[in-house]
CSV table of C-alpha atoms in Angstrom, one decimal:
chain,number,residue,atom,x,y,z
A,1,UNK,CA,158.8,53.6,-29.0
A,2,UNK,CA,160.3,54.0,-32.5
A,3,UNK,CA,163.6,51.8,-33.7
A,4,UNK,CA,164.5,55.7,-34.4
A,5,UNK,CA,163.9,57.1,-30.9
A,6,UNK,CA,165.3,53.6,-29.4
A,7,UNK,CA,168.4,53.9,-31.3
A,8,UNK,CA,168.7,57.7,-30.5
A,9,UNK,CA,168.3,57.4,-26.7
A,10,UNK,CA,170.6,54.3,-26.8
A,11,UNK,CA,173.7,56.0,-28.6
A,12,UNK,CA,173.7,59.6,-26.6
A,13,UNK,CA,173.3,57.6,-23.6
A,14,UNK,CA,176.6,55.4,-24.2
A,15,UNK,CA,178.5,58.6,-25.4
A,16,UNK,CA,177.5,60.2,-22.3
A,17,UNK,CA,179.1,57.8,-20.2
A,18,UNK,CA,181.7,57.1,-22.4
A,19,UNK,CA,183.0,60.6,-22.1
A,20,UNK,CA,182.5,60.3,-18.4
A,21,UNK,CA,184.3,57.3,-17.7
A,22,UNK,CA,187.2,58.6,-20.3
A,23,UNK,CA,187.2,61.8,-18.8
A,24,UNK,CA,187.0,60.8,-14.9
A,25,UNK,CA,186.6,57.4,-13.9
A,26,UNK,CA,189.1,56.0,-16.3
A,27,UNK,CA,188.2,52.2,-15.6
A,28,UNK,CA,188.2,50.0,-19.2
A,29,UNK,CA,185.4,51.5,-21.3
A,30,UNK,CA,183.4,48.6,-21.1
A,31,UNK,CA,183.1,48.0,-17.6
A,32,UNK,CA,183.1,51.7,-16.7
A,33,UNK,CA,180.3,52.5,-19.1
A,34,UNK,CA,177.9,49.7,-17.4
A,35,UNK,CA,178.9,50.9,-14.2
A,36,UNK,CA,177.3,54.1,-14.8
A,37,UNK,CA,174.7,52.5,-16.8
A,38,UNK,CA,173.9,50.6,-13.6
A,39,UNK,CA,174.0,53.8,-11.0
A,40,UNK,CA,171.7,55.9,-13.9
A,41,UNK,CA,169.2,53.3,-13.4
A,42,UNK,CA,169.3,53.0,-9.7
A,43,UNK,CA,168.7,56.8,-9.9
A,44,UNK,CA,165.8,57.1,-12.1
A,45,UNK,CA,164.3,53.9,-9.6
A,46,UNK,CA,164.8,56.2,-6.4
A,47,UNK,CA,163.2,58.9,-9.2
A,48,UNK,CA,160.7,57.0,-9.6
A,49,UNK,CA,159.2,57.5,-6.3
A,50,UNK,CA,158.7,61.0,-6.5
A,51,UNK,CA,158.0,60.7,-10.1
A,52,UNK,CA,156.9,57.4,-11.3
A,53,UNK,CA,156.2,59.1,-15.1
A,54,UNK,CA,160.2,59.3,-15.4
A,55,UNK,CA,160.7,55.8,-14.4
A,56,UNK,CA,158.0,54.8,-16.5
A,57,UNK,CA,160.1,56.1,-20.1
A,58,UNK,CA,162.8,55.1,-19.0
A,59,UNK,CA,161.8,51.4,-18.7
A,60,UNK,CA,159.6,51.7,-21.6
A,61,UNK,CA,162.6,52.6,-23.4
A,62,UNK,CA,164.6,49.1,-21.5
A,63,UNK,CA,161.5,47.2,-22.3
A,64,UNK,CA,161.2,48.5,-26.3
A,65,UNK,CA,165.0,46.7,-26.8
A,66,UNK,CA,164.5,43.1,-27.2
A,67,UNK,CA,168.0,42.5,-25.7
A,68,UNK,CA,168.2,38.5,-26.7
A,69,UNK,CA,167.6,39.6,-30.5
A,70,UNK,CA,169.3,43.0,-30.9
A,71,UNK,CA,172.8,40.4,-29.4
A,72,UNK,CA,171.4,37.2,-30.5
A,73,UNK,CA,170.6,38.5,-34.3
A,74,UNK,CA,172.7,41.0,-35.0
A,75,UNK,CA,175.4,42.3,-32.5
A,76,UNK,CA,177.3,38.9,-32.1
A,77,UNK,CA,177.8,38.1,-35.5
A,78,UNK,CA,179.5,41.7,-35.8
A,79,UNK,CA,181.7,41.2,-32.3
A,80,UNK,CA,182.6,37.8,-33.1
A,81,UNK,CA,184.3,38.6,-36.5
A,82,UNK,CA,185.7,41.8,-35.0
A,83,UNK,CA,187.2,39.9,-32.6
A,84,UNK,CA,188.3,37.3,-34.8
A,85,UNK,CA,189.9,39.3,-37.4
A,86,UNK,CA,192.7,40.3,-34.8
A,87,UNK,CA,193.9,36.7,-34.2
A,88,UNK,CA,196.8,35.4,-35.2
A,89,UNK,CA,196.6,32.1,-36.7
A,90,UNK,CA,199.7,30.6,-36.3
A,91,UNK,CA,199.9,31.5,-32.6
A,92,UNK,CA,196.1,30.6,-32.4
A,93,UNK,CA,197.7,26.9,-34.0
A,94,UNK,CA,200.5,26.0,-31.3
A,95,UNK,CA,197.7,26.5,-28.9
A,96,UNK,CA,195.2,24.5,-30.9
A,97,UNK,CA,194.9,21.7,-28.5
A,98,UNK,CA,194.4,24.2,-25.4
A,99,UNK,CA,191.9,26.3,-26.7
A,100,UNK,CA,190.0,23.2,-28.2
A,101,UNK,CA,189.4,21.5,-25.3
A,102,UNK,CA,188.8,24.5,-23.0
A,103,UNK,CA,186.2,25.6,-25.1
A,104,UNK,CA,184.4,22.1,-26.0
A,105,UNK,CA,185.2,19.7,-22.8
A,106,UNK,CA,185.4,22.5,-20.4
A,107,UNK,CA,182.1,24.2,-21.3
A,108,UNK,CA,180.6,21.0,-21.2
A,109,UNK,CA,182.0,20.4,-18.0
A,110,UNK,CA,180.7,23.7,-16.5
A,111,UNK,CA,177.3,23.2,-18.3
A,112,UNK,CA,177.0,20.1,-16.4
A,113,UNK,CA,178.6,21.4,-12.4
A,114,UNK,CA,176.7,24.1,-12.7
A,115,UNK,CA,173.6,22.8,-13.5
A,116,UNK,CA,173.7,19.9,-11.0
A,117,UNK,CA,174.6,22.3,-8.3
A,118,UNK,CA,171.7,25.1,-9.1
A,119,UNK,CA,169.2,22.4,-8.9
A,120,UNK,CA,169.9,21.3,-5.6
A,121,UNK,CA,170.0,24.7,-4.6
A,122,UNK,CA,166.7,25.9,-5.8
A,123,UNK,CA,165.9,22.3,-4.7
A,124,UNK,CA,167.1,23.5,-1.0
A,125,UNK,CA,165.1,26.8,-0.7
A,126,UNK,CA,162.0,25.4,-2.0
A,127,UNK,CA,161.9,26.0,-5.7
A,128,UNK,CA,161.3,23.4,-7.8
A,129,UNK,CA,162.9,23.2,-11.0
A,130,UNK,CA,163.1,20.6,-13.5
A,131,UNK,CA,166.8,19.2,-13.6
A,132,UNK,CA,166.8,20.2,-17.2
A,133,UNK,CA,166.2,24.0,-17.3
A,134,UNK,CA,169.0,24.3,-14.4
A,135,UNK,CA,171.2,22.4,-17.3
A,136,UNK,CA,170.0,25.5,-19.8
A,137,UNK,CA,171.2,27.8,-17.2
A,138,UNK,CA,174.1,25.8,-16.8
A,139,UNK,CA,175.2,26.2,-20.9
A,140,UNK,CA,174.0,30.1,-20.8
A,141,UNK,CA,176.5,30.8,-17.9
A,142,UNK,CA,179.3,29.1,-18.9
A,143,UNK,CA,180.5,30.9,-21.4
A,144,UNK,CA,183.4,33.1,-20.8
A,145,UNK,CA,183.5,36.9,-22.5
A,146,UNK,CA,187.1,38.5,-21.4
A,147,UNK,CA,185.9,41.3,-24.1
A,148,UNK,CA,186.5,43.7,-21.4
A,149,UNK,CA,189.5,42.4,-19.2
A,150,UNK,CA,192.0,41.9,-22.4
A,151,UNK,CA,193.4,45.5,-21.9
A,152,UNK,CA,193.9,44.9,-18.6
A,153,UNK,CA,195.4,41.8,-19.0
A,154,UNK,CA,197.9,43.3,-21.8
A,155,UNK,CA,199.0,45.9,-19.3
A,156,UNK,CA,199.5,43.2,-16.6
A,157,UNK,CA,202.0,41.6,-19.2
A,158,UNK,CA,200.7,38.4,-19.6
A,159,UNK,CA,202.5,36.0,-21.6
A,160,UNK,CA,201.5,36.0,-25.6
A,161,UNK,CA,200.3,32.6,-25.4
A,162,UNK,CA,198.5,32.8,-22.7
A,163,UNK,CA,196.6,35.9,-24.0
A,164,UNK,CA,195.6,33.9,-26.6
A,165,UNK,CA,194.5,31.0,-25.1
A,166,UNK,CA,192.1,33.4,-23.6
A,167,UNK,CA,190.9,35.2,-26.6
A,168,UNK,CA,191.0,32.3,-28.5
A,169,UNK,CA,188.9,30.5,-25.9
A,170,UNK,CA,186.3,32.8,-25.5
A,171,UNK,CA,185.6,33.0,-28.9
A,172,UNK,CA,185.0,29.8,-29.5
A,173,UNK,CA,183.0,28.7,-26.3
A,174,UNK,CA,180.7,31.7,-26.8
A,175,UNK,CA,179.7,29.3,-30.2
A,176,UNK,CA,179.9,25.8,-28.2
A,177,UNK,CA,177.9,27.1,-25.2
A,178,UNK,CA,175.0,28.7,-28.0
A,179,UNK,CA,175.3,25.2,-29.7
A,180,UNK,CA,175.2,23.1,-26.3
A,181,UNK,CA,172.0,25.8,-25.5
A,182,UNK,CA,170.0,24.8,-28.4
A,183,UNK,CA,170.4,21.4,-27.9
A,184,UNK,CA,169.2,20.9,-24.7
A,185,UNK,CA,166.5,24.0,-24.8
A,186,UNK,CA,165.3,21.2,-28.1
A,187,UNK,CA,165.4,18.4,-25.3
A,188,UNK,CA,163.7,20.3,-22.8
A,189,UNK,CA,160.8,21.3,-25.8
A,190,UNK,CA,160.2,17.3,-26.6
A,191,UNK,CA,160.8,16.0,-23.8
A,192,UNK,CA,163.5,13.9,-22.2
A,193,UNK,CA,161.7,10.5,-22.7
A,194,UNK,CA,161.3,11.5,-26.6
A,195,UNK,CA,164.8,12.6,-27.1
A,196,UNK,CA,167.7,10.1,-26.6
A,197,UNK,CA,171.3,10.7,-26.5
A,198,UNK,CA,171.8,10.3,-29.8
A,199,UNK,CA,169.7,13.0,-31.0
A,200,UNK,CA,171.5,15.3,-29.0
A,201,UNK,CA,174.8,14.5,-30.4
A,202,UNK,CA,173.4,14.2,-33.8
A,203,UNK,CA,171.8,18.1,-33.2
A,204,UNK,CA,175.1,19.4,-31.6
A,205,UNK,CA,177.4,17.8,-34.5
A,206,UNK,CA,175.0,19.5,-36.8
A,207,UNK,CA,175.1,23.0,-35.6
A,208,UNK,CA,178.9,22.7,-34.6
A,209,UNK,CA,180.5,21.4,-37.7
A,210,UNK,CA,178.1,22.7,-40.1
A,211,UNK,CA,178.9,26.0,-38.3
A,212,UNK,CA,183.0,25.6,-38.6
A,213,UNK,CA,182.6,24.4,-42.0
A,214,UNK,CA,180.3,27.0,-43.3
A,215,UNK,CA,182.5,29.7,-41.5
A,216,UNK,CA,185.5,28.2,-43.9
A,217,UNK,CA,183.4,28.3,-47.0
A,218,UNK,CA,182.3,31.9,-46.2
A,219,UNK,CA,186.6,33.0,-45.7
A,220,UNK,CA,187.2,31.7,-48.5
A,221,UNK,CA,185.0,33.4,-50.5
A,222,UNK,CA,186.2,36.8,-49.3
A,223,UNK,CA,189.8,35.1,-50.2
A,224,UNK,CA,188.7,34.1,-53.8
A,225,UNK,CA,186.5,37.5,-54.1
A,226,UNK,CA,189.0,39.8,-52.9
A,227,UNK,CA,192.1,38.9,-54.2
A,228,UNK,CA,190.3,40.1,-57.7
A,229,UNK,CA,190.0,43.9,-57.0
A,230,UNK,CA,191.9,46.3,-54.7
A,231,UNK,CA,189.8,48.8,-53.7
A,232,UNK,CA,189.2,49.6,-49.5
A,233,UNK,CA,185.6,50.3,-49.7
A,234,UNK,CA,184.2,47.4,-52.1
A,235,UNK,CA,186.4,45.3,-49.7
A,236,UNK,CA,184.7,46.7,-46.2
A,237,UNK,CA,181.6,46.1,-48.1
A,238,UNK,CA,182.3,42.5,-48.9
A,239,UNK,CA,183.1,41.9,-45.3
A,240,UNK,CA,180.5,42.9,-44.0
A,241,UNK,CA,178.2,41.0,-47.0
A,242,UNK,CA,180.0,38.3,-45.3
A,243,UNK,CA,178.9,38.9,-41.6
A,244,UNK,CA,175.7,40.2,-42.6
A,245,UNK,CA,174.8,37.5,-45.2
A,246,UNK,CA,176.4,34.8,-43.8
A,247,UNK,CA,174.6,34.7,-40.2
A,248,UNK,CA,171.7,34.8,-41.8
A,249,UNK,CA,172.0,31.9,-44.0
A,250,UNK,CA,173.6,30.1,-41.1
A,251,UNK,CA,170.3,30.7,-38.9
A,252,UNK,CA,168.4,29.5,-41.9
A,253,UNK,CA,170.2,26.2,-42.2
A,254,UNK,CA,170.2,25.7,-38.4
A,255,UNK,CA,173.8,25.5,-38.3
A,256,UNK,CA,175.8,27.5,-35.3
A,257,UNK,CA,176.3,31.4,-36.8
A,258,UNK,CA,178.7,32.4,-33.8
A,259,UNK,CA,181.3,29.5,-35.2
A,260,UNK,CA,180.9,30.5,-38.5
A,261,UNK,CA,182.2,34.1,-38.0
A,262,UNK,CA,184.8,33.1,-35.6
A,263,UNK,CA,186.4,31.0,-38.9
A,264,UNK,CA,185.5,33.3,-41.5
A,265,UNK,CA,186.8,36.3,-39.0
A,266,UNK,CA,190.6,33.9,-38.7
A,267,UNK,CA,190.8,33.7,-42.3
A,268,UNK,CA,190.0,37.3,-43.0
A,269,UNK,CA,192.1,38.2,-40.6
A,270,UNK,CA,195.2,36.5,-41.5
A,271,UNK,CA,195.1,34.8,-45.4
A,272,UNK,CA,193.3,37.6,-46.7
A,273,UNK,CA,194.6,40.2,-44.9
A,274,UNK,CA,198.2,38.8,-45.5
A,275,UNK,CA,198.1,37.6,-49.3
A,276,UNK,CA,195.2,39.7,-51.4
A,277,UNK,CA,195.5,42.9,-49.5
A,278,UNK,CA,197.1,46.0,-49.9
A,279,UNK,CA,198.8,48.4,-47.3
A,280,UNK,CA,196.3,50.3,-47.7
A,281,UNK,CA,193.3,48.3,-47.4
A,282,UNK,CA,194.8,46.5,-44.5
A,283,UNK,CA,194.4,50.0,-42.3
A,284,UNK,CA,191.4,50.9,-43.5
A,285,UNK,CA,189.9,47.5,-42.6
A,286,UNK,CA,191.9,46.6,-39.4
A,287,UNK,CA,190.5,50.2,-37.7
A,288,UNK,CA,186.7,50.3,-39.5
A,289,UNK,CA,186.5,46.3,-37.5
A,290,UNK,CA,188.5,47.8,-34.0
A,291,UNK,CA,186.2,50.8,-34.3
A,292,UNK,CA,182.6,48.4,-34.8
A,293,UNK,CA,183.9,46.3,-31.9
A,294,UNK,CA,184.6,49.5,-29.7
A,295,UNK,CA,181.2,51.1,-30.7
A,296,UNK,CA,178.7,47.6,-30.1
A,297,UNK,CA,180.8,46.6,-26.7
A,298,UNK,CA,180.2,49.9,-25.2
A,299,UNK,CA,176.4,49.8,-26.7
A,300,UNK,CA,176.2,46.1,-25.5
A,301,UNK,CA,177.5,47.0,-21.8
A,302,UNK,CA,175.4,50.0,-21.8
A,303,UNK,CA,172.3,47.9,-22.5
A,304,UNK,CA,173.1,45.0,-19.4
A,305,UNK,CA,173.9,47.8,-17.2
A,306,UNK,CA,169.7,49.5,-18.2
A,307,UNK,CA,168.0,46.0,-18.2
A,308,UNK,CA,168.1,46.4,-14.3
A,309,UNK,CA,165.6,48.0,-15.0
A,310,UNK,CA,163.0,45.5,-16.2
A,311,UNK,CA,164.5,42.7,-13.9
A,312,UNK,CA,161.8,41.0,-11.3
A,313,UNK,CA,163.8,41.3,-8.0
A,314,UNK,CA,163.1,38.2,-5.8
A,315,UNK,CA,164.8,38.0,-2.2
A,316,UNK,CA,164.9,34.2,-2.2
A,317,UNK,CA,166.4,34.5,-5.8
A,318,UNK,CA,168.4,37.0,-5.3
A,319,UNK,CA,170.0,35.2,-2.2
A,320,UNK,CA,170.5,31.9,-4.5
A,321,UNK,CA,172.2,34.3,-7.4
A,322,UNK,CA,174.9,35.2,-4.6
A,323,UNK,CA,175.8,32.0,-3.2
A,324,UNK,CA,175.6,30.5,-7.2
A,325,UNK,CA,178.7,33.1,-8.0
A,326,UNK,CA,180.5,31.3,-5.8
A,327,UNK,CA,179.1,27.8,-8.1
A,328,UNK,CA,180.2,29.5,-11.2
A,329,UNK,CA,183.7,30.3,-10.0
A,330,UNK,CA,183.9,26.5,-8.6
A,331,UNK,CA,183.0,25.0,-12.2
A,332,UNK,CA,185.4,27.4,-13.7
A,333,UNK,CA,188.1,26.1,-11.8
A,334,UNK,CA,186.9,22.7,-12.9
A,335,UNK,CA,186.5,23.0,-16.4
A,336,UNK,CA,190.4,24.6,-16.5
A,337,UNK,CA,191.7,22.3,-14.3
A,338,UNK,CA,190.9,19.1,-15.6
A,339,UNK,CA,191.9,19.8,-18.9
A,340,UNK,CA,194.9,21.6,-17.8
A,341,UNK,CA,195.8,18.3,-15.5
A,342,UNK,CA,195.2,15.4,-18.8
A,343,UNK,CA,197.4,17.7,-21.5
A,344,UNK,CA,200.3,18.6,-19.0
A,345,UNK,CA,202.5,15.5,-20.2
A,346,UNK,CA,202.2,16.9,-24.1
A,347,UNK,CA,201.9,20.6,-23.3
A,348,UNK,CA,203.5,23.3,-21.8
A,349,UNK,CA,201.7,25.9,-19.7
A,350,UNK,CA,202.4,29.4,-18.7
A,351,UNK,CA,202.6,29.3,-14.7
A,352,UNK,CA,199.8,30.5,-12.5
A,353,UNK,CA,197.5,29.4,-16.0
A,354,UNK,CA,194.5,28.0,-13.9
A,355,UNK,CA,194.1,30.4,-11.4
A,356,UNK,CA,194.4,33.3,-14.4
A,357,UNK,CA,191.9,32.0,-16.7
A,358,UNK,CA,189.7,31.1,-13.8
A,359,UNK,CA,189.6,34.8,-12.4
A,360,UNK,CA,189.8,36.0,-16.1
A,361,UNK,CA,186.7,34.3,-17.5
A,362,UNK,CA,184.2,37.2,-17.1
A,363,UNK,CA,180.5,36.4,-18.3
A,364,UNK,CA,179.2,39.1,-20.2
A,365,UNK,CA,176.2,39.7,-22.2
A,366,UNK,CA,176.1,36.4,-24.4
A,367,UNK,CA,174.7,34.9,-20.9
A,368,UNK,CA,172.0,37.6,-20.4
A,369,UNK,CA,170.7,37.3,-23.8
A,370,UNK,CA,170.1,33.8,-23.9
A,371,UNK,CA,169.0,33.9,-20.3
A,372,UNK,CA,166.5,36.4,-21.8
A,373,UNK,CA,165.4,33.9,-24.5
A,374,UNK,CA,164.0,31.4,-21.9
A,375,UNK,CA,160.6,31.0,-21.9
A,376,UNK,CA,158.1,31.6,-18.6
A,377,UNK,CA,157.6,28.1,-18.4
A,378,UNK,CA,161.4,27.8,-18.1
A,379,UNK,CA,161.9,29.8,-15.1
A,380,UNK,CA,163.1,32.3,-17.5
A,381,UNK,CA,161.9,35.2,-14.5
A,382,UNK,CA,164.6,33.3,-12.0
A,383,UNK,CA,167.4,32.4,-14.5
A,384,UNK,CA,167.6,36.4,-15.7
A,385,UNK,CA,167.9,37.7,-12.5
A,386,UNK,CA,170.7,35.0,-11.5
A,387,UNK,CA,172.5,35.5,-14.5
A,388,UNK,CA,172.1,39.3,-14.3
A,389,UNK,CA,173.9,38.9,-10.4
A,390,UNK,CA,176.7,36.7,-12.1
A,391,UNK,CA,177.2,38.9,-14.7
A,392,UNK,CA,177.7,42.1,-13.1
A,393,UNK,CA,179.6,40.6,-9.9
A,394,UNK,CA,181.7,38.9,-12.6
A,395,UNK,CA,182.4,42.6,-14.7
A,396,UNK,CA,182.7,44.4,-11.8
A,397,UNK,CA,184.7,42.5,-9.4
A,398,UNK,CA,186.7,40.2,-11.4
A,399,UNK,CA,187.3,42.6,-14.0
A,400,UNK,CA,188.1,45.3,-12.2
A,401,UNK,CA,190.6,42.7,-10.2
A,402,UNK,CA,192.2,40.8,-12.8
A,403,UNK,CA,194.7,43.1,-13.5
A,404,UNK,CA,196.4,43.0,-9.8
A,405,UNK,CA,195.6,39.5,-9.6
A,406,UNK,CA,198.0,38.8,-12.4
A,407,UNK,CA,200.8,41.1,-11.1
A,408,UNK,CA,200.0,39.7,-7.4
A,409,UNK,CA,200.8,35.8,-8.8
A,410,UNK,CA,204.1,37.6,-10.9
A,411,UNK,CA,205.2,39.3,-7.7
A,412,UNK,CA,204.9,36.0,-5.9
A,413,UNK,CA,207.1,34.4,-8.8
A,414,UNK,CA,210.0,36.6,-8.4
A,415,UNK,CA,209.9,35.9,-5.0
A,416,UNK,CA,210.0,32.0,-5.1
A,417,UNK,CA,212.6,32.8,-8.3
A,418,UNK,CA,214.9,34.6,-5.7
């Protein structure tokens, strides 16, 4: 199919739900559109059988969207500033240390349970796989994506610094775990008994701080740029020279692009906004990045819900994707508790925090795409359909739960309080 026609079908598809999930179902717009994304391609399956010519469009049209490049290449860059630009910095710095090590030591920590664990399971139902793929699916999964349960969390109430911890989590493991994925997908490539541990620190302290710094350079350039000319469209513009440009020049110097615009989008968002910027401008660009965050979320969800389409189904699989849920929530737990546990004496927490940001760390379409990017000879048909079962249990059930969770643990506050 044409980029035109792909594009076409793809944005009156996500209007369509969105207006049905505004209009009706009123669930948050991300989960609610793949929801209905999901059931619309359950129905054209069930189609299919009394018309296999339907089912055969449709997942031509699935099959036409490389999914791992349309996120990978261009989507992420834009929903990682987006996201970004909304964060405060100074709250984002009293909960430096938090965020910091949830994001590096706890993604690490989860890339590691979940990988050991996997193993032996595919181990146990007669699937062999190499110890070191089950470690790629451990750093695709473990990235957390609360994208679509901040709302919810907001109307639950939840603590300013908590919500940030959260946000400012997720935005940063989403770079870690891509970083932490490229480095072991490169060990997998040359092989374990070619690639020692140094190499692997040396190639993750490349793409990590290279990434950070380059995201600094590229914020301050927008800083020293902007603060020349006050004008709201030449400004836009320059922003999104910055996205645009500067992903691709970190790609090209193998540095981590998802860090980068997580930096660049703090210091947009809070020395540029606050010191070169107009009233004026400051609207403008605050609602044109909301309104590209709203419009690729609700694209992205569309899409995970459709690739159901394409997915190889595998009973033995399938059955290992819904016991390894139960994995992923486990390593969760770990990599919050652990961390939580060591920087208790120096920091306070909000109570309830581990049981919150366990429940509240949704996997979302970072961990399809780069499950998507694996390679045949990497299990890459078993991974997606794993990840895809994570995923959408993780959307639909925790995210559709987090909300009452939160006021359940409250409630249960008051109680002890009185």
């Amino acid at each position: 199919m044409n980029i035109d026609e792909i594009l076409t079908a793809t944005i009156v598809l996500t209007s369509i739900f969105a207006y049905v999930n505004h209009r009706w179902i009123k669930w948050p717009p991300t989960i609610g559109i793949m929801v209905l994304a999901l059931l619309f391609s359950i129905f054209l399956a069930i189609l299919g059988k009394f018309d296999p010519a339907l089912t055969r469009k449709a997942v031509l049209l699935v099959a036409s969207i490389d999914f791992h490049k349309a996120l990978m290449n261009f989507m992420l860059s834009f929903l990682l500033f987006a996201g970004a630009i909304h964060i405060n910095s100074n709250k984002l710095k009293k909960e430096r240390w938090p965020i910091i090590i949830l994001s590096t030591i706890g993604t690490i920590l989860s890339t590691f349970f979940v990988g050991a664990l996997s193993w032996y399971l595919f181990k146990f139902f007669g699937i062999n796989i190499d110890f070191i793929y089950c470690l790629l699916f451990g750093a695709l999964i473990s990235p957390t994506d609360p994208i679509a349960v901040l709302s919810i969390l907001k109307a639950a109430k939840i603590p300013s610094s908590l919500e940030i911890k959260i946000s400012g989590e997720s935005l940063f493991n989403d770079g870690v775990a891509v970083v932490l994925f490229i480095s072991i997908s490169e060990m997998a490539k040359n092989g374990t008994a070619d690639f020692h541990v140094f190499d692997l620190v040396k190639l993750f302290m490349q793409e990590a701080v290279g990434g950070l710094l380059f995201g600094a350079v590229l914020g301050y350039m927008g800083y020293w740029t902007l603060r020349s000319i006050d004008n709201y469209t030449v400004e836009i513009l320059i922003t999104l020279a910055i996205v645009m440009g500067g992903y691709s020049i970190a790609g090209f110097m193998h540095i981590s692009g998802p860090l980068a615009m997580v930096v660049a989008g703090i210091i947009t968002g809070n020395k540029v906004k606050d010191e070169v910027m107009s009233d004026i401008t400051q609207d403008y660009l605050s609602k044109f990045w909301e309104l590209i965050d709203e419009i690729l979320n609700a694209v992205l969800f569309l899409l995970i819900g459709m690739e159901m389409l394409i997915i190889k189904i595998n009973s033995i699989v399938f059955l290992i994707g819904m016991i390894i849920i139960l994995v992923v929530l486990l390593a969760r737990w770990i990599s919050v508790i652990i961390p939580v546990y060591f920087l208790k004496p120096w920091i306070i927490f909000e109570k309830n925090v581990v049981p919150i940001l366990t429940w509240g760390g949704l996997r979302g379409g970072l961990s399809v795409a780069l499950a998507l990017s694996l390679s045949p000879a990497m299990h890459k048909d078993e991974f997606v359909l794993v990840t895809y079962i994570v995923v959408v249990f993780s959307i639909l059930v925790q995210g559709l739960t987090i909300g009452d969770f939160v006021r359940r643990l409250a409630a249960k506050e008051k109680l002890k309080a009185s």
